[in-house]
Amino acid sequence: MRDLPRHTAFGNFIEERSQQNLIVRRVAPRARTSPRIRVKGVTSAAAMYTLTPDPNSVFRCSEANSMSLIPNRRCFGLIVLLTVLQGASPVPAAETVAACTEMLHAGRYEDCLKATTEAIANRSYGEEWPILKAESELALGRYPETLETIAAGIERFSWSVRLRLLEYKCALANGKREQAALALVETEKLVGSAAWRYTDAEDLVALGEIALALGADAKAVQEGFFERARRNYANHPDGFLAAGRLALKKGDVAFAAELLSTAEKTMPDQADIAFLLSEAYRTSDREQAATLLQKSLELNPNFAPALLRIAEQQIDAEDYTGAEETLKQIWTVNPHRPEAHALQAVIWHLRNNAEAAEQARVAALKFSISDPQVDCLIGRKLSQKYRFAEGAEAQRRSLAADAEFVEARVQLAQDLLRLGQEAEGWEQAELAYKADGYNTTLFNLLQLKDSLNRFTTLKSEHFQVRMETQEAAVYGPRVIELLEQAWTELTARYEFTPQIPVYVEIYPRVDDFAVRTFGVPDVTGFLGVCFGKVVTANSPVTRKQSPGSWESVLWHEFCHVITLQKTSNRMPRWLSEGISVFEERRADSRWGQHMDSGFRDRILDDRVTPAAELSRAFLTAKDGDDINFAYYESSMLVEHLVTLHGVPALNAILTDLNDGIQINDALDRHTDGLDELEASFATYLSDIAAQYAGAVEFKTEELTAAKLTDLNSVEEFLKQHPLNFPALLMHSSLLILQERLDDAETELRKLIDLVPHDRNTNGPRRLLAEVYKRNNQSDLEMQILAEHLQYSADDLEAALRLQELCELQKQQESVVELGKSIFAIDPFQPSALIRTSSAAEALGRTEVAVSALNSLLEIQRDDAARLHFRMATLLQSVDPEEARRHVLLSLAQAPRFRDAHKLLLQLVRETSENSEFGKARGY
């Protein structure tokens, strides 16, 4: 962190303000340079203050004398002289400062510019006039004119730090770095000579922003300037806006949301506040963020930051035409807005038109060729489209323009890490952290680095898998085995060989996964993410509350490795996700999304997203059901495409995408076109939905409204709705509670016949298994649980119960197979590992038994002596050296373990005999 030089006046001013509180008994009026007399018709100067240090304050202000003179003959000459010196008496402005401020905040920039120009021409007094005029010109894209306005304002109001801040910003916007630096120097001089002037909200905020530009400590600025502006002027937006922007810039969205929500309640008419609060909620509450974003545009229809955010969202949703319409709306007000041209460059990049993309980039840099924000924005959006190599290249251009632009270095670090270039990625992160120690993204990344240093790396021919050490010992070998199997199948199927090694990282902490994947913690709902060459995934230990197959996650993500690399990340999200889910189902019919009651109702109610807009469904989803349906619909569209045209057509489409051909054109080349595909897909999907459960009713609205609690009321409801599945299920549950098990069995059998493909973990098959368990009908319980597990790869409880029953029935093969299913959900189940190892041992399947015991060893370390001994016994005949290692480890844990001693002697004897035998045979 670069601190301000302590010998400068401004440096001392910042340090004092960051350490003490400010007590102001009287606030100076804004007309600071008029004469220190008060006469009728002439504005008084600022009240004079004597500033004395206080242990608890930056400045304690005590009022000095302030003269109030009545006009008389002696001062008449002075009044005449004052009038001559100041020129003719000012003509009253047609509009007030408040009215012009309202015009500016409402997006009436031309009106504001006209009114302020007239006021300045009429010599209206106050720094607000040139400030409002300059801000209007900025909003309209008249950047050179803005500098002229500011220069004229400074000539008249030389003490204004707000004008100096605007000069700094506008000089940068015009590519005049030397002038920008000079503006900061002049501000230091102003503060050094008259610090007492700057105590109102606008000045405190201006000084805070200038301090940040000079490299001051962000926390000191937040506390010394912005917090004081909020506290002393609670009904003034400037302090809240500045603090909110700084918090968002540093990644502290929680703090930003906290302070801006308070401001939004007290100042609901501020578009800036509504927008910034929307930004704070963007990752945690999409619905509220969207509402606030819309509100900001209702308050100011021309509010460029809100329109830019909408354009970004449209780009994220692959609605490039819509994004261009939004950008045109921005350009009608400001034809030179750099961010708008940068986003247009992104769109051209994504359309694979490099020449047009460069032209848009040049337009973005028209007034400031060295503006680092342009390439930083371009790179960030490309990276969000998983085009990390191009994103990293853009960040390097940004840093070439300004090596101290931390935002670009942070993004570059993340891009490199996602490309698997870890050495340089971590180096860039360290450099960025040295420059900005309060950036939460950097802090989280470097904390993650410390965690990664404690991980173990497992290597195979094509993969490097990084896992927590204990987890690697428990299920790491199975991870490698599964990934290599996926490599063999999918590389052949898609006729593509990815770059090696493929990096896979599995995190036992959700926050570590979120930081590695998204740069921030507290992001939930994701099981795994693929960047092209790097895969990140949550460990099964993070899913104790909602178990699921981690194997299906890794298969899904590796499929992304294939398709993303084959297309150079130039594929729409619906196609990428659709292929991965489609391949999940091909690998294991229980994996991936399948038709269910919710999906059926969406389809029959015509709530299917058109194929051309399907990628948007992932971003506009309001809940997990919406997301799951987006995955399902995408996968079914891919399935339909393959059914009609075959895998070769799908591969040809992926090849075209890599060559820069747009998805619609690729579909036209290798299918009957998007329109035809969409029409036939609608019929295909509707047929599948109609076949699912026939006339069964799944809607719950009436059932919920009825508030049924007892058996009689449910039966009355069923008279009106005899095929209502939720009511029938509730009825069965109540029958079980009343121990009417025969009736419950009959009802549940009926439900299974009605919905034979139900996969719900609380569905009729699971309830029927409970009926058989209560009746001690083990054979029937095993039968129905086995049937249920043909549909579900995620029901840990059912798999554990069935394995237990199979062990009691000595069905050893089933015990072993169920052990694999349980291991694919939760490899940390000791009871399942014990059963699996015993059954495998009984079947003579030594490799399976030893694998289970090795996993168990990491979970039950207090039983290490016995477990090592068991492995030594199993390996005695097939791998004597490994058996000897295990028996020695057993004795290390329990030196008096007699059976282990006997086994060791036996192993030594056998080794010696084998050696003598070999010599006798001449080996």
mmCIF file of C-alpha atoms in Angstrom, residues 613-901:
data_model
loop_
_atom_site.group_PDB
_atom_site.id
_atom_site.type_symbol
_atom_site.label_atom_id
_atom_site.label_comp_id
_atom_site.label_asym_id
_atom_site.label_seq_id
_atom_site.Cartn_x
_atom_site.Cartn_y
_atom_site.Cartn_z
ATOM 1 C CA GLU A 613 -33.077 -17.760 -25.677
ATOM 2 C CA LEU A 614 -32.144 -20.872 -23.715
ATOM 3 C CA SER A 615 -28.780 -19.583 -22.463
ATOM 4 C CA ARG A 616 -30.606 -16.675 -20.833
ATOM 5 C CA ALA A 617 -32.620 -19.109 -18.696
ATOM 6 C CA PHE A 618 -29.515 -19.900 -16.633
ATOM 7 C CA LEU A 619 -29.085 -16.235 -15.709
ATOM 8 C CA THR A 620 -32.709 -15.267 -15.129
ATOM 9 C CA ALA A 621 -33.548 -18.301 -12.981
ATOM 10 C CA LYS A 622 -35.269 -17.262 -9.757
ATOM 11 C CA ASP A 623 -34.676 -20.503 -7.876
ATOM 12 C CA GLY A 624 -33.163 -23.964 -8.071
ATOM 13 C CA ASP A 625 -36.180 -25.353 -9.929
ATOM 14 C CA ASP A 626 -35.671 -22.834 -12.729
ATOM 15 C CA ILE A 627 -31.975 -23.705 -12.975
ATOM 16 C CA ASN A 628 -32.667 -27.446 -13.026
ATOM 17 C CA PHE A 629 -35.231 -27.023 -15.786
ATOM 18 C CA ALA A 630 -32.730 -25.012 -17.834
ATOM 19 C CA TYR A 631 -30.250 -27.880 -17.537
ATOM 20 C CA TYR A 632 -32.937 -30.432 -18.399
ATOM 21 C CA GLU A 633 -34.320 -28.552 -21.388
ATOM 22 C CA SER A 634 -30.812 -27.951 -22.774
ATOM 23 C CA SER A 635 -29.906 -31.616 -22.420
ATOM 24 C CA MET A 636 -33.134 -32.741 -24.094
ATOM 25 C CA LEU A 637 -32.514 -30.367 -27.000
ATOM 26 C CA VAL A 638 -29.079 -31.964 -27.466
ATOM 27 C CA GLU A 639 -30.621 -35.435 -27.158
ATOM 28 C CA HIS A 640 -33.197 -34.516 -29.796
ATOM 29 C CA LEU A 641 -30.511 -33.134 -32.101
ATOM 30 C CA VAL A 642 -28.431 -36.316 -31.771
ATOM 31 C CA THR A 643 -31.501 -38.503 -32.280
ATOM 32 C CA LEU A 644 -32.343 -36.727 -35.530
ATOM 33 C CA HIS A 645 -28.897 -36.071 -36.959
ATOM 34 C CA GLY A 646 -26.413 -38.187 -35.024
ATOM 35 C CA VAL A 647 -23.217 -37.502 -33.101
ATOM 36 C CA PRO A 648 -21.281 -36.632 -36.306
ATOM 37 C CA ALA A 649 -23.573 -33.631 -36.830
ATOM 38 C CA LEU A 650 -23.013 -32.539 -33.232
ATOM 39 C CA ASN A 651 -19.241 -32.800 -33.698
ATOM 40 C CA ALA A 652 -19.461 -30.841 -36.934
ATOM 41 C CA ILE A 653 -21.369 -28.064 -35.133
ATOM 42 C CA LEU A 654 -18.656 -27.892 -32.458
ATOM 43 C CA THR A 655 -15.964 -27.703 -35.140
ATOM 44 C CA ASP A 656 -17.809 -24.859 -36.868
ATOM 45 C CA LEU A 657 -18.053 -22.946 -33.598
ATOM 46 C CA ASN A 658 -14.291 -23.253 -33.184
ATOM 47 C CA ASP A 659 -13.865 -21.861 -36.699
ATOM 48 C CA GLY A 660 -15.830 -18.749 -35.733
ATOM 49 C CA ILE A 661 -19.182 -19.685 -37.254
ATOM 50 C CA GLN A 662 -22.168 -18.541 -35.188
ATOM 51 C CA ILE A 663 -24.411 -21.177 -33.609
ATOM 52 C CA ASN A 664 -27.463 -20.465 -35.794
ATOM 53 C CA ASP A 665 -25.365 -20.741 -38.942
ATOM 54 C CA ALA A 666 -23.762 -23.958 -37.686
ATOM 55 C CA LEU A 667 -27.205 -25.434 -37.006
ATOM 56 C CA ASP A 668 -28.315 -24.440 -40.510
ATOM 57 C CA ARG A 669 -25.285 -26.219 -41.978
ATOM 58 C CA HIS A 670 -25.701 -29.523 -40.148
ATOM 59 C CA THR A 671 -29.400 -29.756 -39.259
ATOM 60 C CA ASP A 672 -32.578 -28.431 -40.825
ATOM 61 C CA GLY A 673 -31.968 -25.096 -39.119
ATOM 62 C CA LEU A 674 -32.839 -23.633 -35.746
ATOM 63 C CA ASP A 675 -36.488 -22.938 -36.567
ATOM 64 C CA GLU A 676 -37.120 -26.499 -37.746
ATOM 65 C CA LEU A 677 -35.153 -27.944 -34.831
ATOM 66 C CA GLU A 678 -37.119 -25.841 -32.360
ATOM 67 C CA ALA A 679 -40.471 -26.839 -33.863
ATOM 68 C CA SER A 680 -39.700 -30.551 -33.818
ATOM 69 C CA PHE A 681 -38.179 -30.243 -30.340
ATOM 70 C CA ALA A 682 -41.381 -28.695 -28.971
ATOM 71 C CA THR A 683 -43.333 -31.725 -30.199
ATOM 72 C CA TYR A 684 -40.699 -34.126 -28.902
ATOM 73 C CA LEU A 685 -40.666 -32.573 -25.440
ATOM 74 C CA SER A 686 -44.456 -32.321 -25.231
ATOM 75 C CA ASP A 687 -44.805 -36.013 -26.101
ATOM 76 C CA ILE A 688 -42.382 -37.011 -23.344
ATOM 77 C CA ALA A 689 -44.221 -34.801 -20.841
ATOM 78 C CA ALA A 690 -47.621 -36.178 -21.820
ATOM 79 C CA GLN A 691 -46.383 -39.759 -21.417
ATOM 80 C CA TYR A 692 -45.107 -39.046 -17.905
ATOM 81 C CA ALA A 693 -47.807 -40.095 -15.426
ATOM 82 C CA GLY A 694 -50.685 -39.730 -17.873
ATOM 83 C CA ALA A 695 -53.655 -37.978 -16.278
ATOM 84 C CA VAL A 696 -52.127 -37.682 -12.814
ATOM 85 C CA GLU A 697 -52.454 -34.228 -11.255
ATOM 86 C CA PHE A 698 -49.380 -32.783 -9.531
ATOM 87 C CA LYS A 699 -50.498 -29.252 -8.703
ATOM 88 C CA THR A 700 -50.386 -28.393 -5.007
ATOM 89 C CA GLU A 701 -52.128 -25.010 -4.829
ATOM 90 C CA GLU A 702 -55.569 -26.300 -3.838
ATOM 91 C CA LEU A 703 -54.075 -28.878 -1.483
ATOM 92 C CA THR A 704 -52.019 -26.214 0.271
ATOM 93 C CA ALA A 705 -54.999 -23.862 0.489
ATOM 94 C CA ALA A 706 -57.132 -26.623 2.044
ATOM 95 C CA LYS A 707 -54.664 -26.952 4.962
ATOM 96 C CA LEU A 708 -55.417 -30.640 5.439
ATOM 97 C CA THR A 709 -54.048 -32.237 8.593
ATOM 98 C CA ASP A 710 -56.037 -35.426 9.261
ATOM 99 C CA LEU A 711 -56.961 -38.542 7.337
ATOM 100 C CA ASN A 712 -60.659 -37.704 6.962
ATOM 101 C CA SER A 713 -60.049 -34.268 5.457
ATOM 102 C CA VAL A 714 -57.522 -35.725 2.993
ATOM 103 C CA GLU A 715 -60.010 -38.385 1.951
ATOM 104 C CA GLU A 716 -62.666 -35.725 1.370
ATOM 105 C CA PHE A 717 -60.198 -33.801 -0.793
ATOM 106 C CA LEU A 718 -59.426 -36.966 -2.793
ATOM 107 C CA LYS A 719 -63.091 -37.407 -3.616
ATOM 108 C CA GLN A 720 -62.839 -34.186 -5.608
ATOM 109 C CA HIS A 721 -59.266 -34.857 -6.822
ATOM 110 C CA PRO A 722 -58.855 -38.646 -7.062
ATOM 111 C CA LEU A 723 -55.615 -38.441 -9.086
ATOM 112 C CA ASN A 724 -53.877 -35.686 -7.149
ATOM 113 C CA PHE A 725 -50.429 -37.188 -6.541
ATOM 114 C CA PRO A 726 -49.397 -35.008 -3.565
ATOM 115 C CA ALA A 727 -52.741 -35.716 -1.830
ATOM 116 C CA LEU A 728 -52.407 -39.458 -2.452
ATOM 117 C CA LEU A 729 -48.888 -39.384 -1.055
ATOM 118 C CA MET A 730 -50.084 -37.467 2.009
ATOM 119 C CA HIS A 731 -52.887 -39.981 2.453
ATOM 120 C CA SER A 732 -50.393 -42.862 2.359
ATOM 121 C CA SER A 733 -48.177 -41.174 4.938
ATOM 122 C CA LEU A 734 -51.126 -40.710 7.314
ATOM 123 C CA LEU A 735 -52.088 -44.349 6.880
ATOM 124 C CA ILE A 736 -48.568 -45.374 7.871
ATOM 125 C CA LEU A 737 -48.696 -43.141 10.933
ATOM 126 C CA GLN A 738 -51.927 -44.850 11.985
ATOM 127 C CA GLU A 739 -50.297 -48.260 11.395
ATOM 128 C CA ARG A 740 -52.817 -49.077 8.658
ATOM 129 C CA LEU A 741 -49.959 -50.671 6.770
ATOM 130 C CA ASP A 742 -51.994 -52.910 4.446
ATOM 131 C CA ASP A 743 -54.056 -49.969 3.263
ATOM 132 C CA ALA A 744 -50.888 -47.925 2.844
ATOM 133 C CA GLU A 745 -49.279 -50.706 0.789
ATOM 134 C CA THR A 746 -52.288 -50.837 -1.549
ATOM 135 C CA GLU A 747 -52.291 -47.058 -1.979
ATOM 136 C CA LEU A 748 -48.554 -46.881 -2.601
ATOM 137 C CA ARG A 749 -48.635 -49.677 -5.150
ATOM 138 C CA LYS A 750 -51.299 -47.679 -6.967
ATOM 139 C CA LEU A 751 -49.076 -44.586 -6.915
ATOM 140 C CA ILE A 752 -46.108 -46.526 -8.298
ATOM 141 C CA ASP A 753 -48.265 -47.768 -11.153
ATOM 142 C CA LEU A 754 -49.452 -44.210 -11.822
ATOM 143 C CA VAL A 755 -45.931 -42.718 -11.797
ATOM 144 C CA PRO A 756 -43.518 -45.592 -12.513
ATOM 145 C CA HIS A 757 -40.518 -43.317 -13.183
ATOM 146 C CA ASP A 758 -40.716 -41.298 -9.968
ATOM 147 C CA ARG A 759 -37.176 -40.665 -8.651
ATOM 148 C CA ASN A 760 -38.047 -38.707 -5.536
ATOM 149 C CA THR A 761 -36.222 -39.727 -2.362
ATOM 150 C CA ASN A 762 -39.523 -39.207 -0.531
ATOM 151 C CA GLY A 763 -41.648 -40.835 -3.216
ATOM 152 C CA PRO A 764 -43.965 -43.857 -3.115
ATOM 153 C CA ARG A 765 -41.208 -46.482 -3.355
ATOM 154 C CA ARG A 766 -39.401 -45.082 -0.314
ATOM 155 C CA LEU A 767 -42.671 -44.986 1.644
ATOM 156 C CA LEU A 768 -43.494 -48.515 0.591
ATOM 157 C CA ALA A 769 -40.060 -49.651 1.793
ATOM 158 C CA GLU A 770 -40.944 -48.123 5.161
ATOM 159 C CA VAL A 771 -44.180 -50.148 5.206
ATOM 160 C CA TYR A 772 -42.263 -53.380 4.583
ATOM 161 C CA LYS A 773 -39.686 -52.457 7.200
ATOM 162 C CA ARG A 774 -42.407 -51.993 9.801
ATOM 163 C CA ASN A 775 -43.925 -55.330 8.773
ATOM 164 C CA ASN A 776 -40.506 -57.037 8.980
ATOM 165 C CA GLN A 777 -40.874 -58.084 5.355
ATOM 166 C CA SER A 778 -37.168 -57.880 4.505
ATOM 167 C CA ASP A 779 -37.382 -59.537 1.093
ATOM 168 C CA LEU A 780 -40.056 -57.132 -0.102
ATOM 169 C CA GLU A 781 -38.204 -54.176 1.418
ATOM 170 C CA MET A 782 -35.026 -55.188 -0.420
ATOM 171 C CA GLN A 783 -36.963 -55.609 -3.649
ATOM 172 C CA ILE A 784 -38.589 -52.173 -3.542
ATOM 173 C CA LEU A 785 -35.372 -50.417 -2.440
ATOM 174 C CA ALA A 786 -33.457 -52.078 -5.283
ATOM 175 C CA GLU A 787 -36.138 -50.911 -7.691
ATOM 176 C CA HIS A 788 -35.933 -47.381 -6.283
ATOM 177 C CA LEU A 789 -32.131 -47.281 -6.612
ATOM 178 C CA GLN A 790 -32.399 -48.120 -10.288
ATOM 179 C CA TYR A 791 -33.743 -44.588 -10.677
ATOM 180 C CA SER A 792 -31.711 -42.698 -8.060
ATOM 181 C CA ALA A 793 -27.931 -42.335 -7.735
ATOM 182 C CA ASP A 794 -28.283 -39.834 -4.894
ATOM 183 C CA ASP A 795 -30.347 -41.579 -2.182
ATOM 184 C CA LEU A 796 -27.665 -42.341 0.387
ATOM 185 C CA GLU A 797 -30.073 -43.468 3.088
ATOM 186 C CA ALA A 798 -31.794 -46.013 0.816
ATOM 187 C CA ALA A 799 -28.452 -47.412 -0.399
ATOM 188 C CA LEU A 800 -27.151 -47.823 3.152
ATOM 189 C CA ARG A 801 -30.314 -49.594 4.237
ATOM 190 C CA LEU A 802 -30.296 -51.936 1.264
ATOM 191 C CA GLN A 803 -26.612 -52.799 1.791
ATOM 192 C CA GLU A 804 -27.356 -53.607 5.405
ATOM 193 C CA LEU A 805 -30.184 -55.945 4.371
ATOM 194 C CA CYS A 806 -28.051 -57.604 1.694
ATOM 195 C CA GLU A 807 -25.322 -58.262 4.247
ATOM 196 C CA LEU A 808 -27.855 -59.928 6.545
ATOM 197 C CA GLN A 809 -28.983 -62.079 3.628
ATOM 198 C CA LYS A 810 -25.314 -62.815 2.752
ATOM 199 C CA GLN A 811 -25.789 -61.437 -0.764
ATOM 200 C CA GLN A 812 -22.112 -60.525 -1.025
ATOM 201 C CA GLU A 813 -22.106 -59.405 -4.665
ATOM 202 C CA SER A 814 -24.918 -56.979 -3.956
ATOM 203 C CA VAL A 815 -23.095 -55.681 -0.878
ATOM 204 C CA VAL A 816 -20.025 -54.888 -2.976
ATOM 205 C CA GLU A 817 -22.006 -53.230 -5.771
ATOM 206 C CA LEU A 818 -23.979 -51.148 -3.287
ATOM 207 C CA GLY A 819 -20.704 -50.204 -1.639
ATOM 208 C CA LYS A 820 -19.629 -48.645 -4.931
ATOM 209 C CA SER A 821 -22.896 -46.709 -5.174
ATOM 210 C CA ILE A 822 -22.549 -45.442 -1.609
ATOM 211 C CA PHE A 823 -18.891 -44.520 -2.191
ATOM 212 C CA ALA A 824 -19.959 -42.445 -5.231
ATOM 213 C CA ILE A 825 -22.242 -40.420 -2.951
ATOM 214 C CA ASP A 826 -20.301 -40.296 0.330
ATOM 215 C CA PRO A 827 -16.939 -42.076 0.577
ATOM 216 C CA PHE A 828 -16.758 -41.275 4.294
ATOM 217 C CA GLN A 829 -19.352 -43.838 5.458
ATOM 218 C CA PRO A 830 -17.459 -46.257 7.755
ATOM 219 C CA SER A 831 -20.271 -48.799 8.013
ATOM 220 C CA ALA A 832 -20.482 -49.085 4.226
ATOM 221 C CA LEU A 833 -16.699 -49.482 3.913
ATOM 222 C CA ILE A 834 -16.662 -52.203 6.567
ATOM 223 C CA ARG A 835 -19.446 -54.147 4.831
ATOM 224 C CA THR A 836 -17.828 -53.703 1.421
ATOM 225 C CA SER A 837 -14.397 -54.894 2.583
ATOM 226 C CA SER A 838 -15.850 -57.956 4.345
ATOM 227 C CA ALA A 839 -17.993 -58.952 1.362
ATOM 228 C CA ALA A 840 -15.123 -58.432 -1.088
ATOM 229 C CA GLU A 841 -12.844 -60.498 1.139
ATOM 230 C CA ALA A 842 -15.425 -63.306 1.221
ATOM 231 C CA LEU A 843 -15.638 -63.206 -2.575
ATOM 232 C CA GLY A 844 -11.874 -63.254 -2.950
ATOM 233 C CA ARG A 845 -11.845 -59.795 -4.525
ATOM 234 C CA THR A 846 -8.683 -58.675 -2.811
ATOM 235 C CA GLU A 847 -8.227 -55.402 -4.707
ATOM 236 C CA VAL A 848 -11.719 -54.174 -3.761
ATOM 237 C CA ALA A 849 -11.296 -55.239 -0.139
ATOM 238 C CA VAL A 850 -7.901 -53.548 0.238
ATOM 239 C CA SER A 851 -9.205 -50.349 -1.405
ATOM 240 C CA ALA A 852 -12.109 -50.200 1.057
ATOM 241 C CA LEU A 853 -9.780 -50.847 4.002
ATOM 242 C CA ASN A 854 -7.369 -48.125 2.843
ATOM 243 C CA SER A 855 -10.245 -45.641 2.789
ATOM 244 C CA LEU A 856 -11.449 -46.856 6.169
ATOM 245 C CA LEU A 857 -7.954 -46.404 7.566
ATOM 246 C CA GLU A 858 -8.183 -42.618 7.037
ATOM 247 C CA ILE A 859 -11.565 -42.449 8.728
ATOM 248 C CA GLN A 860 -10.894 -44.767 11.709
ATOM 249 C CA ARG A 861 -7.288 -44.020 12.582
ATOM 250 C CA ASP A 862 -7.729 -45.344 16.103
ATOM 251 C CA ASP A 863 -8.175 -48.803 14.542
ATOM 252 C CA ALA A 864 -5.070 -48.544 12.370
ATOM 253 C CA ALA A 865 -3.302 -51.614 13.816
ATOM 254 C CA ARG A 866 -6.162 -53.977 13.017
ATOM 255 C CA LEU A 867 -6.819 -52.462 9.579
ATOM 256 C CA HIS A 868 -3.166 -52.703 8.538
ATOM 257 C CA PHE A 869 -3.143 -56.290 9.752
ATOM 258 C CA ARG A 870 -6.234 -57.122 7.672
ATOM 259 C CA MET A 871 -4.650 -55.616 4.550
ATOM 260 C CA ALA A 872 -1.418 -57.515 5.213
ATOM 261 C CA THR A 873 -3.383 -60.746 5.474
ATOM 262 C CA LEU A 874 -5.230 -60.074 2.224
ATOM 263 C CA LEU A 875 -2.043 -59.171 0.361
ATOM 264 C CA GLN A 876 0.073 -62.002 1.724
ATOM 265 C CA SER A 877 -0.295 -64.216 -1.317
ATOM 266 C CA VAL A 878 -0.545 -61.580 -4.060
ATOM 267 C CA ASP A 879 1.928 -58.894 -2.959
ATOM 268 C CA PRO A 880 4.232 -60.057 -0.132
ATOM 269 C CA GLU A 881 6.247 -56.817 -0.059
ATOM 270 C CA GLU A 882 3.137 -54.689 0.370
ATOM 271 C CA ALA A 883 1.846 -57.180 2.942
ATOM 272 C CA ARG A 884 5.106 -56.840 4.882
ATOM 273 C CA ARG A 885 4.799 -53.025 4.810
ATOM 274 C CA HIS A 886 1.290 -53.177 6.251
ATOM 275 C CA VAL A 887 2.209 -55.668 8.985
ATOM 276 C CA LEU A 888 5.119 -53.457 10.047
ATOM 277 C CA LEU A 889 2.760 -50.457 10.162
ATOM 278 C CA SER A 890 0.399 -52.556 12.264
ATOM 279 C CA LEU A 891 3.172 -53.368 14.725
ATOM 280 C CA ALA A 892 4.230 -49.731 14.824
ATOM 281 C CA GLN A 893 0.743 -48.952 16.136
ATOM 282 C CA ALA A 894 0.528 -51.990 18.447
ATOM 283 C CA PRO A 895 3.977 -53.472 19.203
ATOM 284 C CA ARG A 896 2.474 -56.384 21.184
ATOM 285 C CA PHE A 897 0.014 -57.456 18.488
ATOM 286 C CA ARG A 898 0.755 -61.202 18.576
ATOM 287 C CA ASP A 899 -1.049 -62.119 15.357
ATOM 288 C CA ALA A 900 0.880 -59.431 13.527
ATOM 289 C CA HIS A 901 4.152 -60.823 14.860
#
